[in-house]
Amino acid sequence: GKTTLSEEMLYTAGAIRSRGRVDDGNSHMDTDEMERQRGITIFSNVAPFSYRETDFILLDTPGHVDFSAEAERVFPVLDYAVLVISGTDGVQSHTETLWKLLDRYQVPVFLFISKMDIACKDPTALLEECKQVLHPGCSNMTSGNQEDLAYLSEEAMEEYLRDGTVSDDTVRNMILSRVLFPVYFGSGLHGDGVPELMDGLDRFTCMPVYHTDPGARVFQIRHDKNGARLTFLKMTGGTLSVKDSISYFHHGQTVEEKIHQIRSYSGDRFTAVNDASAGDIVAVCGLEHTAPGLGIGSE
């Protein structure tokens, strides 16, 4: 239900006019022919959207165990992750594998337990399973009970005892430090719980502080329909512009190449832009020796 949730988030934010379906082969995020034939995500895909006052860039990664490597390539460029757990299956072994990888890369995590419209387990049992198997900091954010949050840190407890509540700033810091893992319940297919999840992402996330020196991290290499080589990267500082020359290491040697085009993608559609700034995720044409994991500039 991961791509289904992605579709619902984009629809709720007004980024797409209609929800696509994985089963129908028309989802906004699964654009490759193999993905549409098999009904699963194989490649990571990008879609920007705005919700309330916050700009997001969604990276929909494969969830199938056979494509774990493709998902892991994205982890170093994530500010936050939304880990989708099936309410019908609970925490599976592959969920634990992804959790350990997110821990390795120290990515703050929100959890969305989907398929609650058909789940045989109740939310209390599913939450307890997350606490026991993943982390005791998993907390139901829709219950309104902040006492559970207070037990997760001394600062939160002091606030709760003094004011009867835990401030949003404290909650943000607890999520960033991976003490708290917010849990939301719903159904991506029917949209249940998705507004609550998006409210949480808007309310409890914060913009990273980027440095001024130009830098980027490569996470994916693909080719478009015309065979053009695309280097997908996240800007981690400064600005990158069309016709800029950049240098990087390839097989122990320094390679210098010029950027021919910068594309901002949403699914399989793109807009050519003149430059990319810190925090942007773009595809660059003109780099012939890049590879996932490569650092450019200050990276």
PDB file of C-alpha atoms in Angstrom:
ATOM      1  CA  GLY A   1       0.000   0.000   0.000  1.00  0.00           C
ATOM      2  CA  LYS A   2       3.030   2.289  -0.146  1.00  0.00           C
ATOM      3  CA  THR A   3       2.507   3.672  -3.650  1.00  0.00           C
ATOM      4  CA  THR A   4      -1.233   3.880  -2.937  1.00  0.00           C
ATOM      5  CA  LEU A   5      -0.412   6.066   0.069  1.00  0.00           C
ATOM      6  CA  SER A   6       1.894   8.205  -2.088  1.00  0.00           C
ATOM      7  CA  GLU A   7      -0.905   8.727  -4.602  1.00  0.00           C
ATOM      8  CA  GLU A   8      -3.325   9.726  -1.847  1.00  0.00           C
ATOM      9  CA  MET A   9      -0.829  12.185  -0.345  1.00  0.00           C
ATOM     10  CA  LEU A  10      -0.264  13.850  -3.719  1.00  0.00           C
ATOM     11  CA  TYR A  11      -4.020  13.984  -4.348  1.00  0.00           C
ATOM     12  CA  THR A  12      -4.735  15.434  -0.892  1.00  0.00           C
ATOM     13  CA  ALA A  13      -2.085  18.105  -1.478  1.00  0.00           C
ATOM     14  CA  GLY A  14      -3.564  18.948  -4.895  1.00  0.00           C
ATOM     15  CA  ALA A  15      -0.408  17.898  -6.754  1.00  0.00           C
ATOM     16  CA  ILE A  16      -2.381  15.470  -8.957  1.00  0.00           C
ATOM     17  CA  ARG A  17      -5.990  15.731 -10.162  1.00  0.00           C
ATOM     18  CA  SER A  18      -6.918  12.072  -9.791  1.00  0.00           C
ATOM     19  CA  ARG A  19      -5.625   9.102  -7.867  1.00  0.00           C
ATOM     20  CA  GLY A  20      -3.868   6.431  -9.882  1.00  0.00           C
ATOM     21  CA  ARG A  21      -4.034   2.752  -8.978  1.00  0.00           C
ATOM     22  CA  VAL A  22      -1.165   0.298  -8.955  1.00  0.00           C
ATOM     23  CA  ASP A  23      -3.542  -2.474 -10.057  1.00  0.00           C
ATOM     24  CA  ASP A  24      -4.723  -0.361 -12.992  1.00  0.00           C
ATOM     25  CA  GLY A  25      -1.177   0.520 -14.081  1.00  0.00           C
ATOM     26  CA  ASN A  26      -1.849   4.267 -14.017  1.00  0.00           C
ATOM     27  CA  SER A  27      -0.231   5.441 -10.776  1.00  0.00           C
ATOM     28  CA  HIS A  28       1.637   8.737 -10.894  1.00  0.00           C
ATOM     29  CA  MET A  29       4.743   7.303  -9.242  1.00  0.00           C
ATOM     30  CA  ASP A  30       5.192   3.921 -10.971  1.00  0.00           C
ATOM     31  CA  THR A  31       6.089   5.100 -14.481  1.00  0.00           C
ATOM     32  CA  ASP A  32       8.270   2.292 -15.849  1.00  0.00           C
ATOM     33  CA  GLU A  33       6.625  -0.312 -18.085  1.00  0.00           C
ATOM     34  CA  MET A  34       7.926  -3.179 -15.929  1.00  0.00           C
ATOM     35  CA  GLU A  35       6.445  -1.556 -12.829  1.00  0.00           C
ATOM     36  CA  ARG A  36       3.044  -1.234 -14.459  1.00  0.00           C
ATOM     37  CA  GLN A  37       3.110  -4.814 -15.719  1.00  0.00           C
ATOM     38  CA  ARG A  38       4.141  -6.305 -12.371  1.00  0.00           C
ATOM     39  CA  GLY A  39       2.163  -3.936 -10.167  1.00  0.00           C
ATOM     40  CA  ILE A  40       5.134  -3.151  -7.872  1.00  0.00           C
ATOM     41  CA  THR A  41       7.615  -0.316  -7.486  1.00  0.00           C
ATOM     42  CA  ILE A  42      11.058  -1.131  -8.903  1.00  0.00           C
ATOM     43  CA  PHE A  43      12.670   2.312  -9.225  1.00  0.00           C
ATOM     44  CA  SER A  44      12.613   5.280  -6.851  1.00  0.00           C
ATOM     45  CA  ASN A  45      10.536   8.149  -8.179  1.00  0.00           C
ATOM     46  CA  VAL A  46      10.257  11.825  -7.274  1.00  0.00           C
ATOM     47  CA  ALA A  47       7.243  14.124  -6.829  1.00  0.00           C
ATOM     48  CA  PRO A  48       7.212  17.584  -5.209  1.00  0.00           C
ATOM     49  CA  PHE A  49       4.115  18.879  -3.436  1.00  0.00           C
ATOM     50  CA  SER A  50       3.104  21.632  -1.034  1.00  0.00           C
ATOM     51  CA  TYR A  51       0.874  21.142   1.997  1.00  0.00           C
ATOM     52  CA  ARG A  52      -0.243  24.063   4.110  1.00  0.00           C
ATOM     53  CA  GLU A  53       2.894  26.233   4.382  1.00  0.00           C
ATOM     54  CA  THR A  54       5.443  23.467   3.791  1.00  0.00           C
ATOM     55  CA  ASP A  55       7.123  22.353   0.568  1.00  0.00           C
ATOM     56  CA  PHE A  56       7.901  18.638   0.360  1.00  0.00           C
ATOM     57  CA  ILE A  57       9.706  16.401  -2.113  1.00  0.00           C
ATOM     58  CA  LEU A  58       8.348  12.865  -2.014  1.00  0.00           C
ATOM     59  CA  LEU A  59      10.683   9.993  -2.886  1.00  0.00           C
ATOM     60  CA  ASP A  60       8.662   6.822  -3.433  1.00  0.00           C
ATOM     61  CA  THR A  61      11.037   3.863  -3.034  1.00  0.00           C
ATOM     62  CA  PRO A  62      10.543   0.144  -3.717  1.00  0.00           C
ATOM     63  CA  GLY A  63       9.073  -1.823  -0.829  1.00  0.00           C
ATOM     64  CA  HIS A  64       9.583  -5.304  -2.275  1.00  0.00           C
ATOM     65  CA  VAL A  65      12.443  -7.257  -0.712  1.00  0.00           C
ATOM     66  CA  ASP A  66      13.979  -7.971  -4.142  1.00  0.00           C
ATOM     67  CA  PHE A  67      14.650  -4.262  -4.648  1.00  0.00           C
ATOM     68  CA  SER A  68      16.021  -3.355  -1.226  1.00  0.00           C
ATOM     69  CA  ALA A  69      19.257  -2.043  -2.743  1.00  0.00           C
ATOM     70  CA  GLU A  70      17.314   0.499  -4.810  1.00  0.00           C
ATOM     71  CA  ALA A  71      15.555   1.710  -1.664  1.00  0.00           C
ATOM     72  CA  GLU A  72      18.781   1.901   0.350  1.00  0.00           C
ATOM     73  CA  ARG A  73      20.420   4.177  -2.236  1.00  0.00           C
ATOM     74  CA  VAL A  74      17.848   6.832  -1.358  1.00  0.00           C
ATOM     75  CA  PHE A  75      18.361   6.722   2.422  1.00  0.00           C
ATOM     76  CA  PRO A  76      21.456   9.003   2.540  1.00  0.00           C
ATOM     77  CA  VAL A  77      19.490  11.882   0.953  1.00  0.00           C
ATOM     78  CA  LEU A  78      16.367  11.639   3.130  1.00  0.00           C
ATOM     79  CA  ASP A  79      15.450  14.259   5.717  1.00  0.00           C
ATOM     80  CA  TYR A  80      12.618  12.062   7.040  1.00  0.00           C
ATOM     81  CA  ALA A  81      11.104   8.690   6.151  1.00  0.00           C
ATOM     82  CA  VAL A  82       7.514   7.449   6.214  1.00  0.00           C
ATOM     83  CA  LEU A  83       7.620   3.712   6.868  1.00  0.00           C
ATOM     84  CA  VAL A  84       4.421   2.013   5.705  1.00  0.00           C
ATOM     85  CA  ILE A  85       3.300  -1.085   7.612  1.00  0.00           C
ATOM     86  CA  SER A  86       0.407  -3.263   6.531  1.00  0.00           C
ATOM     87  CA  GLY A  87      -2.272  -3.479   9.186  1.00  0.00           C
ATOM     88  CA  THR A  88      -3.137  -6.967   7.934  1.00  0.00           C
ATOM     89  CA  ASP A  89       0.420  -8.315   8.290  1.00  0.00           C
ATOM     90  CA  GLY A  90       1.988  -6.199  11.018  1.00  0.00           C
ATOM     91  CA  VAL A  91       5.759  -5.884  11.343  1.00  0.00           C
ATOM     92  CA  GLN A  92       7.355  -8.326   8.905  1.00  0.00           C
ATOM     93  CA  SER A  93      10.998  -9.397   8.662  1.00  0.00           C
ATOM     94  CA  HIS A  94      11.577  -7.035   5.745  1.00  0.00           C
ATOM     95  CA  THR A  95      10.131  -4.200   7.838  1.00  0.00           C
ATOM     96  CA  GLU A  96      12.806  -4.939  10.442  1.00  0.00           C
ATOM     97  CA  THR A  97      15.500  -4.902   7.726  1.00  0.00           C
ATOM     98  CA  LEU A  98      14.368  -1.471   6.502  1.00  0.00           C
ATOM     99  CA  TRP A  99      14.200  -0.240  10.095  1.00  0.00           C
ATOM    100  CA  LYS A 100      17.818  -1.263  10.709  1.00  0.00           C
ATOM    101  CA  LEU A 101      18.903   0.530   7.530  1.00  0.00           C
ATOM    102  CA  LEU A 102      17.065   3.691   8.559  1.00  0.00           C
ATOM    103  CA  ASP A 103      18.816   3.434  11.921  1.00  0.00           C
ATOM    104  CA  ARG A 104      22.185   3.047  10.196  1.00  0.00           C
ATOM    105  CA  TYR A 105      21.606   6.255   8.257  1.00  0.00           C
ATOM    106  CA  GLN A 106      20.014   7.943  11.301  1.00  0.00           C
ATOM    107  CA  VAL A 107      16.860   8.955   9.413  1.00  0.00           C
ATOM    108  CA  PRO A 108      13.955  10.213  11.566  1.00  0.00           C
ATOM    109  CA  VAL A 109      10.886   8.045  10.890  1.00  0.00           C
ATOM    110  CA  PHE A 110       7.121   8.500  10.815  1.00  0.00           C
ATOM    111  CA  LEU A 111       5.057   5.303  10.641  1.00  0.00           C
ATOM    112  CA  PHE A 112       1.789   4.845   8.762  1.00  0.00           C
ATOM    113  CA  ILE A 113      -0.083   1.627   9.456  1.00  0.00           C
ATOM    114  CA  SER A 114      -2.263   1.143   6.399  1.00  0.00           C
ATOM    115  CA  LYS A 115      -5.089  -1.183   5.354  1.00  0.00           C
ATOM    116  CA  MET A 116      -6.865  -0.584   8.662  1.00  0.00           C
ATOM    117  CA  ASP A 117     -10.152  -0.914   6.770  1.00  0.00           C
ATOM    118  CA  ILE A 118      -9.473  -4.639   6.405  1.00  0.00           C
ATOM    119  CA  ALA A 119      -7.014  -5.275   9.252  1.00  0.00           C
ATOM    120  CA  CYS A 120      -7.829  -8.089  11.660  1.00  0.00           C
ATOM    121  CA  LYS A 121      -5.620  -6.596  14.397  1.00  0.00           C
ATOM    122  CA  ASP A 122      -6.745  -3.566  16.382  1.00  0.00           C
ATOM    123  CA  PRO A 123      -4.602  -0.411  16.577  1.00  0.00           C
ATOM    124  CA  THR A 124      -3.573  -1.071  20.187  1.00  0.00           C
ATOM    125  CA  ALA A 125      -2.126  -4.487  19.292  1.00  0.00           C
ATOM    126  CA  LEU A 126      -0.366  -3.122  16.203  1.00  0.00           C
ATOM    127  CA  LEU A 127       1.131  -0.230  18.183  1.00  0.00           C
ATOM    128  CA  GLU A 128       2.379  -2.607  20.863  1.00  0.00           C
ATOM    129  CA  GLU A 129       3.964  -4.765  18.164  1.00  0.00           C
ATOM    130  CA  CYS A 130       5.802  -1.713  16.797  1.00  0.00           C
ATOM    131  CA  LYS A 131       6.995  -0.819  20.298  1.00  0.00           C
ATOM    132  CA  GLN A 132       8.296  -4.315  20.987  1.00  0.00           C
ATOM    133  CA  VAL A 133       9.844  -5.153  17.609  1.00  0.00           C
ATOM    134  CA  LEU A 134      10.973  -1.749  16.297  1.00  0.00           C
ATOM    135  CA  HIS A 135      11.381   0.822  19.081  1.00  0.00           C
ATOM    136  CA  PRO A 136       9.624   1.681  22.370  1.00  0.00           C
ATOM    137  CA  GLY A 137       9.436   5.290  21.118  1.00  0.00           C
ATOM    138  CA  CYS A 138       6.674   4.415  18.640  1.00  0.00           C
ATOM    139  CA  SER A 139       3.718   6.515  19.769  1.00  0.00           C
ATOM    140  CA  ASN A 140       0.147   6.918  18.522  1.00  0.00           C
ATOM    141  CA  MET A 141      -0.128  10.592  17.530  1.00  0.00           C
ATOM    142  CA  THR A 142      -3.880  10.507  16.975  1.00  0.00           C
ATOM    143  CA  SER A 143      -4.821   9.423  20.499  1.00  0.00           C
ATOM    144  CA  GLY A 144      -4.311  12.879  22.014  1.00  0.00           C
ATOM    145  CA  ASN A 145      -2.558  11.308  25.016  1.00  0.00           C
ATOM    146  CA  GLN A 146       0.650  13.263  25.534  1.00  0.00           C
ATOM    147  CA  GLU A 147       1.563  11.383  28.685  1.00  0.00           C
ATOM    148  CA  ASP A 148       3.146   8.695  26.506  1.00  0.00           C
ATOM    149  CA  LEU A 149       5.345  11.363  24.883  1.00  0.00           C
ATOM    150  CA  ALA A 150       6.387  12.704  28.265  1.00  0.00           C
ATOM    151  CA  TYR A 151       7.925   9.385  29.270  1.00  0.00           C
ATOM    152  CA  LEU A 152      10.289   9.434  26.276  1.00  0.00           C
ATOM    153  CA  SER A 153      12.565  12.276  27.435  1.00  0.00           C
ATOM    154  CA  GLU A 154      13.334  14.318  30.546  1.00  0.00           C
ATOM    155  CA  GLU A 155      12.633  17.582  28.730  1.00  0.00           C
ATOM    156  CA  ALA A 156       9.226  16.332  27.611  1.00  0.00           C
ATOM    157  CA  MET A 157       8.412  15.133  31.133  1.00  0.00           C
ATOM    158  CA  GLU A 158       9.389  18.490  32.678  1.00  0.00           C
ATOM    159  CA  GLU A 159       7.184  20.328  30.162  1.00  0.00           C
ATOM    160  CA  TYR A 160       4.264  17.979  30.728  1.00  0.00           C
ATOM    161  CA  LEU A 161       4.447  18.287  34.514  1.00  0.00           C
ATOM    162  CA  ARG A 162       4.809  22.076  34.321  1.00  0.00           C
ATOM    163  CA  ASP A 163       2.364  22.932  31.509  1.00  0.00           C
ATOM    164  CA  GLY A 164       0.218  19.817  31.103  1.00  0.00           C
ATOM    165  CA  THR A 165       1.380  19.502  27.487  1.00  0.00           C
ATOM    166  CA  VAL A 166       4.478  18.834  25.363  1.00  0.00           C
ATOM    167  CA  SER A 167       5.358  21.657  22.950  1.00  0.00           C
ATOM    168  CA  ASP A 168       5.662  21.163  19.205  1.00  0.00           C
ATOM    169  CA  ASP A 169       9.322  22.233  19.349  1.00  0.00           C
ATOM    170  CA  THR A 170      10.087  19.496  21.837  1.00  0.00           C
ATOM    171  CA  VAL A 171       8.206  16.939  19.723  1.00  0.00           C
ATOM    172  CA  ARG A 172      10.214  18.016  16.640  1.00  0.00           C
ATOM    173  CA  ASN A 173      13.487  17.611  18.519  1.00  0.00           C
ATOM    174  CA  MET A 174      12.445  14.190  19.828  1.00  0.00           C
ATOM    175  CA  ILE A 175      11.673  13.041  16.282  1.00  0.00           C
ATOM    176  CA  LEU A 176      14.947  14.444  14.929  1.00  0.00           C
ATOM    177  CA  SER A 177      16.944  12.705  17.656  1.00  0.00           C
ATOM    178  CA  ARG A 178      15.074   9.435  16.948  1.00  0.00           C
ATOM    179  CA  VAL A 179      13.619   9.234  20.457  1.00  0.00           C
ATOM    180  CA  LEU A 180      10.054   9.532  19.166  1.00  0.00           C
ATOM    181  CA  PHE A 181       8.580   7.738  16.153  1.00  0.00           C
ATOM    182  CA  PRO A 182       5.063   9.085  15.418  1.00  0.00           C
ATOM    183  CA  VAL A 183       2.520   6.432  14.406  1.00  0.00           C
ATOM    184  CA  TYR A 184      -0.609   7.080  12.323  1.00  0.00           C
ATOM    185  CA  PHE A 185      -3.357   4.625  11.327  1.00  0.00           C
ATOM    186  CA  GLY A 186      -5.561   4.593   8.239  1.00  0.00           C
ATOM    187  CA  SER A 187      -6.078   3.390   4.690  1.00  0.00           C
ATOM    188  CA  GLY A 188      -4.166   4.743   1.726  1.00  0.00           C
ATOM    189  CA  LEU A 189      -6.814   3.365  -0.617  1.00  0.00           C
ATOM    190  CA  HIS A 190      -9.701   5.206   1.055  1.00  0.00           C
ATOM    191  CA  GLY A 191      -7.731   8.204   2.343  1.00  0.00           C
ATOM    192  CA  ASP A 192      -8.455   7.432   5.993  1.00  0.00           C
ATOM    193  CA  GLY A 193      -5.778   8.847   8.289  1.00  0.00           C
ATOM    194  CA  VAL A 194      -3.852  10.473   5.434  1.00  0.00           C
ATOM    195  CA  PRO A 195      -4.782  14.082   6.356  1.00  0.00           C
ATOM    196  CA  GLU A 196      -3.671  13.353   9.925  1.00  0.00           C
ATOM    197  CA  LEU A 197      -0.336  12.000   8.661  1.00  0.00           C
ATOM    198  CA  MET A 198       0.179  15.044   6.444  1.00  0.00           C
ATOM    199  CA  ASP A 199      -0.743  17.380   9.290  1.00  0.00           C
ATOM    200  CA  GLY A 200       1.920  15.622  11.355  1.00  0.00           C
ATOM    201  CA  LEU A 201       4.524  15.981   8.628  1.00  0.00           C
ATOM    202  CA  ASP A 202       3.694  19.667   8.277  1.00  0.00           C
ATOM    203  CA  ARG A 203       3.668  20.282  12.026  1.00  0.00           C
ATOM    204  CA  PHE A 204       6.536  18.135  13.278  1.00  0.00           C
ATOM    205  CA  THR A 205       9.217  18.361  10.582  1.00  0.00           C
ATOM    206  CA  CYS A 206      11.733  21.150  10.083  1.00  0.00           C
ATOM    207  CA  MET A 207      13.980  22.346   7.276  1.00  0.00           C
ATOM    208  CA  PRO A 208      17.600  21.173   7.582  1.00  0.00           C
ATOM    209  CA  VAL A 209      20.362  23.748   7.828  1.00  0.00           C
ATOM    210  CA  TYR A 210      22.374  23.588   4.597  1.00  0.00           C
ATOM    211  CA  HIS A 211      25.876  24.978   4.026  1.00  0.00           C
ATOM    212  CA  THR A 212      26.653  27.623   1.416  1.00  0.00           C
ATOM    213  CA  ASP A 213      29.312  25.688  -0.510  1.00  0.00           C
ATOM    214  CA  PRO A 214      27.863  23.923  -3.591  1.00  0.00           C
ATOM    215  CA  GLY A 215      27.462  20.219  -2.976  1.00  0.00           C
ATOM    216  CA  ALA A 216      25.253  17.299  -3.982  1.00  0.00           C
ATOM    217  CA  ARG A 217      24.772  13.584  -3.328  1.00  0.00           C
ATOM    218  CA  VAL A 218      23.901  11.208  -6.200  1.00  0.00           C
ATOM    219  CA  PHE A 219      21.322   8.510  -5.428  1.00  0.00           C
ATOM    220  CA  GLN A 220      20.126   7.179  -8.789  1.00  0.00           C
ATOM    221  CA  ILE A 221      21.158   6.813 -12.437  1.00  0.00           C
ATOM    222  CA  ARG A 222      18.474   6.335 -15.094  1.00  0.00           C
ATOM    223  CA  HIS A 223      17.877   6.957 -18.796  1.00  0.00           C
ATOM    224  CA  ASP A 224      14.905   8.774 -20.272  1.00  0.00           C
ATOM    225  CA  LYS A 225      12.822   7.517 -23.208  1.00  0.00           C
ATOM    226  CA  ASN A 226      15.290   9.056 -25.652  1.00  0.00           C
ATOM    227  CA  GLY A 227      18.280   7.398 -24.025  1.00  0.00           C
ATOM    228  CA  ALA A 228      19.637  10.497 -22.258  1.00  0.00           C
ATOM    229  CA  ARG A 229      21.607   9.618 -19.128  1.00  0.00           C
ATOM    230  CA  LEU A 230      20.067  11.147 -15.997  1.00  0.00           C
ATOM    231  CA  THR A 231      21.928  11.663 -12.724  1.00  0.00           C
ATOM    232  CA  PHE A 232      19.420  12.087  -9.893  1.00  0.00           C
ATOM    233  CA  LEU A 233      20.895  14.001  -6.994  1.00  0.00           C
ATOM    234  CA  LYS A 234      19.995  15.990  -3.929  1.00  0.00           C
ATOM    235  CA  MET A 235      21.538  19.403  -3.467  1.00  0.00           C
ATOM    236  CA  THR A 236      23.105  19.602   0.002  1.00  0.00           C
ATOM    237  CA  GLY A 237      24.443  23.139  -0.293  1.00  0.00           C
ATOM    238  CA  GLY A 238      24.875  26.140  -2.550  1.00  0.00           C
ATOM    239  CA  THR A 239      23.504  26.370  -6.083  1.00  0.00           C
ATOM    240  CA  LEU A 240      24.094  24.388  -9.281  1.00  0.00           C
ATOM    241  CA  SER A 241      23.321  25.963 -12.660  1.00  0.00           C
ATOM    242  CA  VAL A 242      23.076  24.867 -16.285  1.00  0.00           C
ATOM    243  CA  LYS A 243      26.469  25.065 -18.051  1.00  0.00           C
ATOM    244  CA  ASP A 244      28.339  24.839 -14.738  1.00  0.00           C
ATOM    245  CA  SER A 245      31.425  22.635 -14.878  1.00  0.00           C
ATOM    246  CA  ILE A 246      31.773  20.236 -11.979  1.00  0.00           C
ATOM    247  CA  SER A 247      34.539  17.812 -11.020  1.00  0.00           C
ATOM    248  CA  TYR A 248      34.346  14.498  -9.190  1.00  0.00           C
ATOM    249  CA  PHE A 249      36.366  11.324  -8.729  1.00  0.00           C
ATOM    250  CA  HIS A 250      35.926   8.368 -11.091  1.00  0.00           C
ATOM    251  CA  HIS A 251      38.183   5.303 -10.758  1.00  0.00           C
ATOM    252  CA  GLY A 252      40.724   7.335  -8.808  1.00  0.00           C
ATOM    253  CA  GLN A 253      40.894  10.161 -11.313  1.00  0.00           C
ATOM    254  CA  THR A 254      39.295  13.592 -11.350  1.00  0.00           C
ATOM    255  CA  VAL A 255      36.675  14.003 -14.066  1.00  0.00           C
ATOM    256  CA  GLU A 256      35.378  17.428 -15.118  1.00  0.00           C
ATOM    257  CA  GLU A 257      32.095  17.683 -17.026  1.00  0.00           C
ATOM    258  CA  LYS A 258      29.570  20.360 -17.904  1.00  0.00           C
ATOM    259  CA  ILE A 259      25.896  20.290 -16.958  1.00  0.00           C
ATOM    260  CA  HIS A 260      23.737  20.407 -20.089  1.00  0.00           C
ATOM    261  CA  GLN A 261      20.317  20.420 -18.467  1.00  0.00           C
ATOM    262  CA  ILE A 262      18.682  20.358 -15.023  1.00  0.00           C
ATOM    263  CA  ARG A 263      15.257  18.716 -14.701  1.00  0.00           C
ATOM    264  CA  SER A 264      12.727  18.898 -11.899  1.00  0.00           C
ATOM    265  CA  TYR A 265      10.699  15.664 -12.076  1.00  0.00           C
ATOM    266  CA  SER A 266       7.216  14.730 -10.896  1.00  0.00           C
ATOM    267  CA  GLY A 267       6.596  11.102 -11.829  1.00  0.00           C
ATOM    268  CA  ASP A 268       7.573  10.785 -15.496  1.00  0.00           C
ATOM    269  CA  ARG A 269       7.010  14.469 -16.262  1.00  0.00           C
ATOM    270  CA  PHE A 270       9.708  17.077 -15.880  1.00  0.00           C
ATOM    271  CA  THR A 271      10.318  20.797 -16.109  1.00  0.00           C
ATOM    272  CA  ALA A 272      13.680  22.130 -17.262  1.00  0.00           C
ATOM    273  CA  VAL A 273      15.069  24.631 -14.737  1.00  0.00           C
ATOM    274  CA  ASN A 274      18.066  26.936 -14.863  1.00  0.00           C
ATOM    275  CA  ASP A 275      19.450  26.043 -11.458  1.00  0.00           C
ATOM    276  CA  ALA A 276      18.994  23.942  -8.333  1.00  0.00           C
ATOM    277  CA  SER A 277      19.485  25.079  -4.745  1.00  0.00           C
ATOM    278  CA  ALA A 278      20.148  23.374  -1.425  1.00  0.00           C
ATOM    279  CA  GLY A 279      17.379  20.891  -0.614  1.00  0.00           C
ATOM    280  CA  ASP A 280      16.278  20.431  -4.233  1.00  0.00           C
ATOM    281  CA  ILE A 281      16.125  16.978  -5.816  1.00  0.00           C
ATOM    282  CA  VAL A 282      16.776  17.128  -9.552  1.00  0.00           C
ATOM    283  CA  ALA A 283      18.004  15.092 -12.514  1.00  0.00           C
ATOM    284  CA  VAL A 284      21.081  16.384 -14.329  1.00  0.00           C
ATOM    285  CA  CYS A 285      22.085  15.694 -17.935  1.00  0.00           C
ATOM    286  CA  GLY A 286      25.712  15.764 -19.076  1.00  0.00           C
ATOM    287  CA  LEU A 287      27.421  13.674 -16.392  1.00  0.00           C
ATOM    288  CA  GLU A 288      28.597  10.389 -17.888  1.00  0.00           C
ATOM    289  CA  HIS A 289      30.549   8.714 -15.052  1.00  0.00           C
ATOM    290  CA  THR A 290      28.450   9.333 -11.959  1.00  0.00           C
ATOM    291  CA  ALA A 291      27.174   6.528  -9.726  1.00  0.00           C
ATOM    292  CA  PRO A 292      24.818   6.233  -6.728  1.00  0.00           C
ATOM    293  CA  GLY A 293      26.503   7.364  -3.541  1.00  0.00           C
ATOM    294  CA  LEU A 294      28.861   9.749  -5.311  1.00  0.00           C
ATOM    295  CA  GLY A 295      29.521  13.070  -3.629  1.00  0.00           C
ATOM    296  CA  ILE A 296      29.909  16.197  -5.762  1.00  0.00           C
ATOM    297  CA  GLY A 297      31.484  19.474  -4.702  1.00  0.00           C
ATOM    298  CA  SER A 298      31.558  19.880  -0.924  1.00  0.00           C
ATOM    299  CA  GLU A 299      30.207  16.324  -0.577  1.00  0.00           C
TER     300      GLU A 299
END
